[in-house]
Coordinates of C-alpha atoms in Angstrom, one line a residue:
M1 CA 0.0 0.0 0.0
S2 CA 1.3 3.4 -0.9
A3 CA 1.8 5.9 1.9
E4 CA -0.8 8.7 2.1
K5 CA 0.2 12.2 3.0
D6 CA -0.9 13.0 6.5
A7 CA -2.2 16.3 8.0
S8 CA 0.0 15.9 11.1
L9 CA 2.9 17.2 9.0
S10 CA 1.5 20.7 9.4
P11 CA 3.4 23.0 11.8
P12 CA 2.8 22.6 15.5
S13 CA 1.0 25.3 17.6
P14 CA 3.2 28.3 18.5
S15 CA 3.4 27.3 22.2
R16 CA 4.6 23.8 21.3
R17 CA 6.8 25.1 18.5
R18 CA 8.9 27.1 20.9
L19 CA 9.7 24.2 23.2
L20 CA 10.4 21.9 20.3
I21 CA 12.8 24.3 18.6
A22 CA 14.7 24.8 21.9
V23 CA 15.6 21.1 21.8
A24 CA 15.5 19.9 18.3
A25 CA 17.5 22.8 16.9
A26 CA 20.2 22.4 19.5
P27 CA 23.7 22.5 18.1
L28 CA 25.7 19.3 18.0
A29 CA 29.1 19.2 19.7
L30 CA 31.9 16.8 19.1
P31 CA 32.4 14.0 19.8
L32 CA 29.5 11.6 19.4
G33 CA 26.8 14.1 18.4
M34 CA 26.0 15.2 22.0
A35 CA 23.2 17.7 22.0
C36 CA 23.7 21.0 23.8
A37 CA 20.2 22.2 24.5
N38 CA 19.5 25.7 25.7
A39 CA 23.0 26.5 26.9
R40 CA 23.1 29.3 29.6
P41 CA 25.7 31.2 31.6
R42 CA 27.8 29.3 34.1
A43 CA 25.8 28.3 37.2
R44 CA 27.5 28.7 40.6
G45 CA 29.5 25.5 41.2
L46 CA 28.5 24.0 37.9
A47 CA 29.9 23.8 34.4
D48 CA 28.2 25.4 31.5
N49 CA 24.8 24.0 30.6
P50 CA 24.1 21.3 33.1
F51 CA 20.8 20.5 31.3
T52 CA 22.4 18.7 28.3
L53 CA 20.0 15.8 28.6
G54 CA 16.8 17.8 28.5
V55 CA 13.7 17.4 30.6
A56 CA 10.9 14.9 30.8
S57 CA 7.6 14.3 32.6
G58 CA 5.7 11.1 33.3
D59 CA 3.1 9.0 35.1
P60 CA 0.4 11.6 35.0
T61 CA -2.4 11.5 37.7
P62 CA -5.5 13.8 38.0
G63 CA -3.6 16.0 40.4
G64 CA 0.0 15.8 39.3
V65 CA 2.9 14.4 37.3
V66 CA 6.6 13.5 37.7
L67 CA 9.1 16.0 36.4
W68 CA 12.6 14.8 35.5
T69 CA 16.0 16.2 34.6
R70 CA 19.6 15.3 35.2
L71 CA 22.6 17.6 35.7
A72 CA 25.3 16.5 33.4
P73 CA 27.5 19.1 31.8
K74 CA 29.8 16.4 30.4
P75 CA 27.4 13.5 30.1
L76 CA 29.8 10.8 28.9
E77 CA 32.3 11.3 31.7
P78 CA 32.1 9.5 35.1
G79 CA 29.7 11.6 37.2
G80 CA 28.5 13.5 34.2
G81 CA 31.1 16.2 34.8
M82 CA 29.6 17.0 38.2
A83 CA 31.5 17.2 41.5
P84 CA 30.5 14.4 44.0
A85 CA 28.2 16.7 46.0
D86 CA 24.4 17.2 46.0
V87 CA 23.0 20.2 44.2
T88 CA 19.8 22.1 44.9
V89 CA 17.7 22.7 41.8
R90 CA 14.6 24.9 41.5
W91 CA 11.6 24.0 39.4
E92 CA 8.4 25.8 38.2
V93 CA 5.1 24.7 36.7
A94 CA 3.0 27.2 34.9
K95 CA -0.3 27.4 32.9
D96 CA 1.5 29.1 30.0
D97 CA 4.8 28.5 28.2
K98 CA 6.1 32.1 29.1
F99 CA 5.7 31.3 32.9
K100 CA 3.5 34.4 33.5
D101 CA 1.1 32.2 35.5
V102 CA 3.2 30.0 37.7
V103 CA 1.0 27.6 39.8
K104 CA 3.7 25.5 41.5
R105 CA 7.3 26.0 42.4
G106 CA 9.8 24.4 44.7
T107 CA 13.3 23.0 45.1
A108 CA 14.6 19.5 44.8
V109 CA 18.0 17.8 45.5
A110 CA 20.0 16.5 42.6
S111 CA 21.6 13.7 44.5
A112 CA 25.2 12.7 43.6
K113 CA 24.2 9.1 44.6
L114 CA 21.6 9.1 41.8
A115 CA 23.8 10.7 39.1
H116 CA 22.4 14.2 40.0
S117 CA 19.0 13.2 38.6
V118 CA 15.9 15.0 39.7
H119 CA 12.5 13.4 40.2
V120 CA 9.9 15.9 41.3
E121 CA 6.4 14.5 42.1
V122 CA 4.2 17.6 41.7
E123 CA 0.8 17.5 43.3
G124 CA -2.2 19.9 43.5
L125 CA -2.6 20.5 39.8
E126 CA -5.9 20.6 37.9
P127 CA -7.0 17.4 36.2
A128 CA -7.0 17.1 32.4
R129 CA -5.0 20.3 31.9
T130 CA -1.8 21.2 30.0
Y131 CA 1.1 22.7 31.9
W132 CA 4.6 23.9 31.2
Y133 CA 7.6 23.3 33.4
R134 CA 11.3 24.1 33.7
F135 CA 14.3 23.7 36.1
M136 CA 16.9 26.2 37.2
A137 CA 20.3 25.8 38.9
G138 CA 22.6 28.5 40.3
S139 CA 21.5 32.1 40.9
G140 CA 21.7 35.6 39.6
A141 CA 23.9 36.1 36.6
D142 CA 25.3 32.6 37.1
A143 CA 21.9 30.8 36.7
A144 CA 21.4 28.0 34.3
E145 CA 17.9 27.2 33.0
S146 CA 16.6 24.0 31.4
P147 CA 14.6 23.7 28.2
V148 CA 10.9 24.2 28.7
G149 CA 8.8 21.0 28.9
R150 CA 5.1 20.6 28.3
T151 CA 3.0 18.0 30.2
R152 CA -0.6 17.1 30.8
T153 CA -2.5 15.7 33.8
A154 CA -5.0 12.9 33.7
P155 CA -8.7 13.4 34.0
A156 CA -10.3 13.1 37.5
A157 CA -11.0 9.7 38.8
G158 CA -14.2 8.3 37.3
A159 CA -14.9 11.5 35.4
P160 CA -16.6 11.1 32.0
V161 CA -13.9 11.3 29.3
S162 CA -15.0 11.7 25.7
Q163 CA -11.7 11.1 24.0
L164 CA -8.0 10.1 24.7
S165 CA -5.1 10.3 22.2
F166 CA -1.8 8.6 22.8
A167 CA 1.1 6.9 21.1
F168 CA 3.2 3.9 21.9
V169 CA 6.9 3.4 20.9
S170 CA 9.7 0.9 21.6
C171 CA 13.1 -0.3 20.5
Q172 CA 15.4 2.7 19.8
N173 CA 18.9 1.4 18.9
W174 CA 21.3 4.2 18.6
Q175 CA 23.6 2.4 16.1
S176 CA 20.8 1.2 13.8
G177 CA 19.4 4.6 12.9
L178 CA 18.2 8.0 13.8
F179 CA 15.3 8.6 16.1
T180 CA 13.4 10.5 13.5
A181 CA 10.0 8.9 14.4
L182 CA 10.3 10.4 17.9
G183 CA 10.6 13.9 16.3
H184 CA 7.2 13.2 14.6
V185 CA 5.8 11.9 17.9
A186 CA 6.8 15.3 19.4
R187 CA 4.6 17.1 16.8
E188 CA 1.5 14.9 17.4
E189 CA -1.4 16.2 19.6
L190 CA -1.3 13.6 22.3
D191 CA -2.3 13.2 26.0
V192 CA 0.5 10.7 26.8
V193 CA 3.1 8.5 25.2
F194 CA 3.9 4.9 26.3
H195 CA 7.4 3.5 25.9
L196 CA 7.3 -0.3 25.9
G197 CA 11.0 -1.1 26.3
D198 CA 14.5 -1.3 24.8
Y199 CA 15.0 2.4 25.6
I200 CA 18.8 1.7 25.3
Y201 CA 20.8 -1.2 23.8
E202 CA 23.6 -2.6 25.9
G203 CA 25.8 -3.9 23.2
G204 CA 29.3 -2.7 22.1
V205 CA 30.4 -0.8 19.1
A206 CA 29.0 -2.1 15.9
G207 CA 30.7 -2.4 12.5
D208 CA 31.1 0.1 9.7
A209 CA 27.5 -0.4 8.6
S210 CA 26.1 1.3 11.7
V211 CA 24.5 4.7 11.3
R212 CA 26.3 6.0 14.4
K213 CA 28.5 4.4 17.0
H214 CA 28.0 3.4 20.6
N215 CA 30.3 5.1 23.1
S216 CA 31.9 2.0 24.6
P217 CA 32.0 -1.8 24.6
E218 CA 29.1 -3.7 26.1
V219 CA 28.0 -2.0 29.3
A220 CA 27.9 -3.8 32.6
T221 CA 28.8 -1.3 35.3
L222 CA 26.8 1.6 36.7
D223 CA 29.1 4.2 35.2
A224 CA 28.9 2.5 31.8
Y225 CA 25.1 2.3 31.9
R226 CA 24.9 5.9 32.9
A227 CA 27.0 7.0 30.0
R228 CA 25.0 4.8 27.6
Y229 CA 21.7 6.5 28.8
A230 CA 23.4 9.9 28.4
L231 CA 24.4 9.1 24.9
Y232 CA 20.8 8.1 24.0
K233 CA 19.3 11.0 25.9
S234 CA 21.5 13.4 23.9
D235 CA 19.4 12.6 20.8
P236 CA 17.4 15.8 19.8
D237 CA 14.4 13.9 18.6
L238 CA 14.2 11.9 21.9
Q239 CA 14.6 15.1 23.9
A240 CA 11.8 16.8 21.8
A241 CA 9.4 13.9 22.4
H242 CA 10.0 14.0 26.1
A243 CA 9.6 17.7 26.2
A244 CA 6.3 17.6 24.4
H245 CA 4.4 14.9 26.2
P246 CA 4.3 13.0 29.5
F247 CA 5.7 9.4 29.1
V248 CA 4.8 6.2 30.8
V249 CA 7.7 3.8 30.6
T250 CA 8.4 0.1 31.1
W251 CA 11.4 -1.9 30.1
D252 CA 12.2 -5.0 28.1
D253 CA 15.6 -6.8 27.9
H254 CA 18.1 -4.5 26.4
E255 CA 18.1 -2.2 29.3
V256 CA 20.1 -4.9 31.0
E257 CA 21.1 -7.8 28.6
N258 CA 19.5 -9.3 25.6
N259 CA 16.9 -12.0 26.4
Y260 CA 17.6 -12.2 30.1
A261 CA 14.9 -13.8 32.3
N262 CA 14.8 -12.7 36.0
L263 CA 18.4 -13.5 37.1
I264 CA 19.1 -15.9 34.3
R265 CA 21.5 -14.6 31.7
E266 CA 21.6 -15.1 28.0
N267 CA 25.3 -15.5 28.0
Q268 CA 28.4 -14.7 30.1
R269 CA 29.7 -11.7 28.1
P270 CA 30.9 -9.6 29.9
P271 CA 31.6 -11.9 32.9
G272 CA 30.5 -11.0 36.4
D273 CA 27.8 -11.3 39.0
F274 CA 24.5 -10.8 37.2
K275 CA 22.8 -9.5 40.3
V276 CA 25.4 -6.8 40.5
R277 CA 24.9 -6.0 36.8
R278 CA 21.1 -6.0 37.1
A279 CA 21.3 -3.6 40.1
A280 CA 23.5 -1.2 38.1
A281 CA 21.2 -1.4 35.1
Y282 CA 18.0 -0.9 37.1
Q283 CA 19.5 2.1 39.0
A284 CA 20.6 3.8 35.7
Y285 CA 17.1 3.2 34.3
Y286 CA 15.5 4.9 37.3
E287 CA 18.0 7.8 37.2
H288 CA 17.2 8.6 33.5
L289 CA 13.4 8.3 33.4
P290 CA 10.5 10.2 34.9
L291 CA 9.6 7.6 37.6
R292 CA 8.1 8.0 41.0
R293 CA 9.9 7.2 44.3
A294 CA 7.9 4.0 44.4
S295 CA 10.2 2.7 41.7
L296 CA 13.4 3.6 43.4
P297 CA 15.4 0.4 43.1
V298 CA 16.6 -1.7 46.0
G299 CA 19.6 -3.6 44.8
P300 CA 18.7 -5.7 41.8
D301 CA 14.9 -5.1 42.3
L302 CA 12.7 -2.3 41.0
L303 CA 8.9 -2.1 41.2
L304 CA 7.7 -1.1 37.7
R305 CA 4.2 -2.5 37.4
R306 CA 1.5 0.2 38.0
R307 CA -1.9 1.4 36.9
L308 CA -2.9 4.7 35.4
A309 CA -6.5 5.7 35.0
Y310 CA -8.0 8.2 32.5
G311 CA -11.3 9.0 34.0
D312 CA -14.0 6.4 33.1
L313 CA -12.6 5.8 29.7
A314 CA -9.4 3.8 30.1
T315 CA -7.3 2.0 32.7
F316 CA -3.7 1.2 31.7
H317 CA -2.2 -1.8 33.4
V318 CA 1.6 -1.4 32.9
L319 CA 3.5 -4.7 33.1
D320 CA 7.0 -5.9 33.7
T321 CA 7.6 -9.1 31.8
R322 CA 11.4 -9.4 32.4
Q323 CA 12.1 -9.2 36.1
Y324 CA 10.0 -12.1 37.4
R325 CA 9.7 -14.5 34.6
T326 CA 10.8 -18.1 34.7
D327 CA 13.4 -19.2 32.2
Q328 CA 12.6 -19.4 28.6
P329 CA 11.9 -23.0 27.6
D330 CA 14.5 -25.0 25.8
P331 CA 13.4 -25.2 22.2
D332 CA 14.4 -28.9 22.1
K333 CA 12.4 -29.9 25.2
P334 CA 8.6 -30.0 24.6
E335 CA 8.0 -30.7 28.3
A336 CA 9.6 -27.4 29.2
W337 CA 7.1 -25.5 27.0
A338 CA 4.2 -27.4 28.8
D339 CA 5.4 -26.6 32.3
P340 CA 2.3 -25.5 34.2
K341 CA 4.4 -23.4 36.6
A342 CA 6.0 -21.4 33.9
T343 CA 5.1 -17.7 34.1
L344 CA 6.0 -14.6 32.0
P345 CA 5.0 -11.8 34.4
G346 CA 5.6 -13.9 37.6
M347 CA 2.8 -15.4 39.7
E348 CA 2.4 -12.3 41.9
Q349 CA 2.1 -10.0 38.9
E350 CA -0.4 -12.3 37.2
K351 CA -2.6 -12.0 40.3
W352 CA -2.0 -8.2 40.4
L353 CA -3.2 -8.0 36.8
T354 CA -6.3 -10.1 37.1
D355 CA -7.3 -8.4 40.3
G356 CA -7.0 -5.0 38.6
L357 CA -8.9 -6.2 35.5
G358 CA -11.6 -7.6 37.7
A359 CA -12.0 -4.4 39.7
S360 CA -11.8 -2.0 36.7
K361 CA -14.9 0.0 35.8
A362 CA -13.2 1.6 32.7
K363 CA -14.6 1.2 29.3
W364 CA -11.2 0.1 27.9
N365 CA -8.7 -2.0 29.8
V366 CA -5.3 -1.7 28.2
L367 CA -2.3 -3.9 28.9
A368 CA 0.9 -1.9 28.2
Q369 CA 3.6 -4.6 27.9
Q370 CA 6.6 -5.9 26.0
V371 CA 6.4 -9.1 24.1
F372 CA 4.0 -10.7 21.5
M373 CA 0.9 -12.1 23.2
A374 CA -0.9 -13.7 20.3
Q375 CA 0.3 -17.1 19.0
R376 CA 2.7 -16.6 16.2
D377 CA 3.7 -19.7 14.2
F378 CA 6.7 -19.0 12.0
A379 CA 6.8 -22.3 10.1
A380 CA 4.9 -23.1 6.9
G381 CA 2.8 -26.3 6.8
P382 CA 2.2 -28.8 9.6
E383 CA 5.4 -27.9 11.4
K384 CA 5.1 -25.5 14.3
R385 CA 7.8 -23.0 15.4
F386 CA 7.3 -20.4 18.1
S387 CA 9.4 -17.8 19.9
N388 CA 10.4 -18.9 23.4
D389 CA 11.0 -15.2 24.4
A390 CA 7.3 -14.3 23.9
W391 CA 4.0 -15.4 25.5
D392 CA 4.2 -18.4 23.1
G393 CA 7.1 -19.6 25.3
Y394 CA 4.8 -19.5 28.4
P395 CA 1.5 -21.1 27.2
A396 CA 0.4 -21.9 30.7
S397 CA 0.8 -18.3 31.8
R398 CA -1.2 -17.1 28.8
A399 CA -3.9 -19.7 29.4
R400 CA -4.4 -18.4 32.9
L401 CA -4.9 -14.9 31.7
F402 CA -7.1 -15.9 28.8
D403 CA -9.3 -18.1 31.1
F404 CA -9.8 -15.0 33.2
L405 CA -10.7 -12.9 30.2
K406 CA -13.2 -15.5 29.1
S407 CA -14.9 -16.1 32.4
R408 CA -14.8 -12.6 33.9
K409 CA -15.0 -10.6 30.7
P410 CA -13.4 -7.2 31.7
S411 CA -14.5 -4.4 29.5
N412 CA -12.8 -4.2 26.1
P413 CA -9.3 -5.6 26.7
V414 CA -6.6 -4.3 24.4
V415 CA -2.9 -5.3 24.5
L416 CA 0.0 -3.0 23.4
T417 CA 3.2 -4.6 22.5
G418 CA 6.8 -3.7 21.3
D419 CA 9.9 -5.8 21.1
V420 CA 9.8 -7.4 17.6
H421 CA 10.7 -4.4 15.4
A422 CA 7.7 -4.8 13.1
N423 CA 4.1 -3.8 12.9
W424 CA 1.4 -6.5 13.6
V425 CA -2.3 -6.5 14.4
A426 CA -3.9 -9.6 16.0
D427 CA -7.1 -10.9 17.5
L428 CA -6.6 -12.7 20.8
K429 CA -8.4 -16.0 20.5
A430 CA -9.6 -18.5 23.2
D431 CA -8.0 -21.2 21.0
F432 CA -5.5 -19.9 18.4
N433 CA -5.7 -23.3 16.6
D434 CA -9.4 -22.8 16.0
P435 CA -10.2 -19.6 14.0
K436 CA -13.9 -20.0 15.0
S437 CA -13.1 -19.8 18.7
E438 CA -14.1 -16.8 20.8
T439 CA -12.2 -13.6 20.3
L440 CA -11.2 -12.3 23.8
G441 CA -9.4 -9.1 22.9
S442 CA -7.1 -7.3 20.5
E443 CA -3.4 -6.8 20.2
F444 CA -1.6 -3.9 18.5
V445 CA 2.2 -4.5 18.0
G446 CA 4.3 -1.5 17.2
T447 CA 7.5 -1.5 15.2
S448 CA 10.8 0.0 16.4
I449 CA 12.0 3.6 16.4
S450 CA 15.2 2.5 14.7
S451 CA 16.2 -1.1 15.6
G452 CA 16.6 -3.1 12.4
G453 CA 17.5 -0.2 10.2
N454 CA 15.3 1.2 7.5
G455 CA 13.1 -1.9 7.3
S456 CA 10.7 -2.6 4.4
E457 CA 7.1 -3.1 3.6
T458 CA 7.1 -6.8 4.5
N459 CA 9.2 -9.9 3.9
A460 CA 8.8 -13.6 3.2
G461 CA 8.8 -14.5 6.8
G462 CA 6.0 -12.1 7.5
Q463 CA 3.9 -13.5 4.7
T464 CA 4.4 -17.0 6.1
V465 CA 3.2 -15.8 9.5
L466 CA 0.1 -14.2 8.0
A467 CA -0.7 -17.3 6.1
E468 CA -0.2 -19.6 9.1
N469 CA -2.0 -17.4 11.7
P470 CA -5.4 -16.3 10.5
H471 CA -5.9 -14.3 13.7
I472 CA -3.0 -12.0 12.6
K473 CA -4.3 -9.3 10.3
F474 CA -1.4 -7.1 9.3
H475 CA 2.4 -7.0 9.0
N476 CA 4.8 -4.2 8.1
L477 CA 8.6 -3.7 8.6
R478 CA 9.0 0.0 8.5
R479 CA 10.1 2.1 11.5
G480 CA 7.8 4.4 13.4
Y481 CA 5.1 4.3 16.1
V482 CA 1.4 3.7 16.7
R483 CA -1.0 6.5 17.3
C484 CA -4.2 5.6 19.1
Q485 CA -7.4 7.5 19.6
I486 CA -10.2 6.1 21.8
T487 CA -13.7 7.1 22.7
A488 CA -16.4 5.3 24.6
T489 CA -17.5 3.4 21.5
R490 CA -14.4 3.0 19.3
W491 CA -10.7 2.5 19.3
R492 CA -8.6 3.5 16.4
S493 CA -4.9 2.7 15.9
D494 CA -2.9 4.4 13.1
Y495 CA 0.3 2.8 12.1
R496 CA 2.7 5.7 11.5
V497 CA 5.9 4.9 9.6
V498 CA 9.0 6.6 8.2
E499 CA 10.6 5.4 5.1
F500 CA 14.2 5.5 6.3
V501 CA 16.3 6.1 9.5
D502 CA 19.8 6.0 8.0
R503 CA 19.7 9.7 7.2
P504 CA 17.7 12.7 8.5
G505 CA 14.6 14.1 7.1
A506 CA 12.2 11.2 6.6
P507 CA 8.6 12.3 6.6
V508 CA 5.9 10.3 8.4
S509 CA 2.8 8.8 6.9
T510 CA 0.0 6.5 8.0
R511 CA 0.5 3.0 6.5
A512 CA -2.7 1.5 7.8
S513 CA -5.4 2.0 10.4
F514 CA -7.4 -0.5 12.5
V515 CA -10.5 -0.1 14.7
V516 CA -12.1 -2.0 17.5
E517 CA -15.7 -1.3 18.3
A518 CA -16.5 -1.3 22.0
G519 CA -18.3 -4.5 23.1
R520 CA -17.2 -6.3 19.9
P521 CA -13.8 -7.9 20.4
G522 CA -11.6 -8.1 17.3
V523 CA -9.9 -5.7 14.9
Q524 CA -11.1 -4.4 11.6
R525 CA -9.2 -2.5 9.0
D526 CA -10.4 1.1 8.7
Q527 CA -11.0 1.7 5.0
G528 CA -11.9 5.4 5.5

């Protein structure tokens, strides 16, 4: 299908344009393309421009939001170029982008123990309202000011909500391509963005075919993870997306190590105690994302599952499918695949999910999670071949969830998925081997921001999957994101793609759109 030109390429509103230009137009400094956003005079006790990594907000509630920044004048150096002492940072929240009507202000400590990151949990805001925010360090002529961010609170609990617009993204590999799609996300009119994992990639420096280079060999220590996040956070399109919208984040595997399961490693490169490595990775994750204090890690553990409600319209159940899972089954041992004790989210999180679904009164119940939930047989003909790193590798765990969906019937379940670097759309069937079985929900799988390079429309493997899995309705291998708009009666997902990521300037277009009618599980292609 040819790409249609989309109206979202029109210029953003003046208020939004100002904050985007402040980040996306930042000059690039050598080496490694580090962004230098909104540089200001020297702050007292700080090097020039401590706000090189931009700003972000996240986890909106009806009365507040988390605001984030990190002081790092030299982001790739140990300590980010900061002295090993805490720094007091000021913050402001206003109803306008010129800060003439400031409604909240305060101070926060940028703790040296947390890489001088700042996590401010603002309360007392109005529900369903747009706000602007900024940070300041130093004083007088020596003050430094951050870029301006824009955020939005959630509607009041249980309040009638007519419409919600959001996007979901995943898998941004620095070396595979530019984060152009995130620049387009920044220009969308959205209430919130969900990031479903692989925010960074842990691997070493790739070969000559890479678009840009990682800054070190494979990361395994706290300093190395911090520098890797700093490299990624320097990207102007990533900064622009964070400055434009609140994010709700969860991780997958590459934030620690490819295909790890709980404390079970994929391999032993680099060597070392995996608990120590996971603790370092989890701490760096917290330090660089707009998370609440409830997610402050304790050693190798970090509580990431949570729920966010948008009035009476939608409840988002945000899952962590890495930290608690049992090991992936051995492909050569059928008995391992059939293990009734196997679990992808962990037994405690399984109960947390079904308890939340059972109690929800929202019109739409959304599972924001990482890996493919629908069955996906890769083999042509009678042979069966599945991924052991997806829900297919944990059929007992999926069956428990599907049994709950079938018996309790929570309102309009929809699953959001990342991980696989391709666009897919699927019906969730009570029995995937029987196309006539009951449809329990819908799954929208989003492609990567850059992982996998430019991609293509489809491939032979994708065509085989479509032929062997009638519950799967769509496949596409371009890069991009999924934009969703929901009302009380209808869900619409637009598959937004860019044609290339190996050079700047790719426009965005809608490759296909799918709808779900409330009360009628299953996806339909929107021909409008």
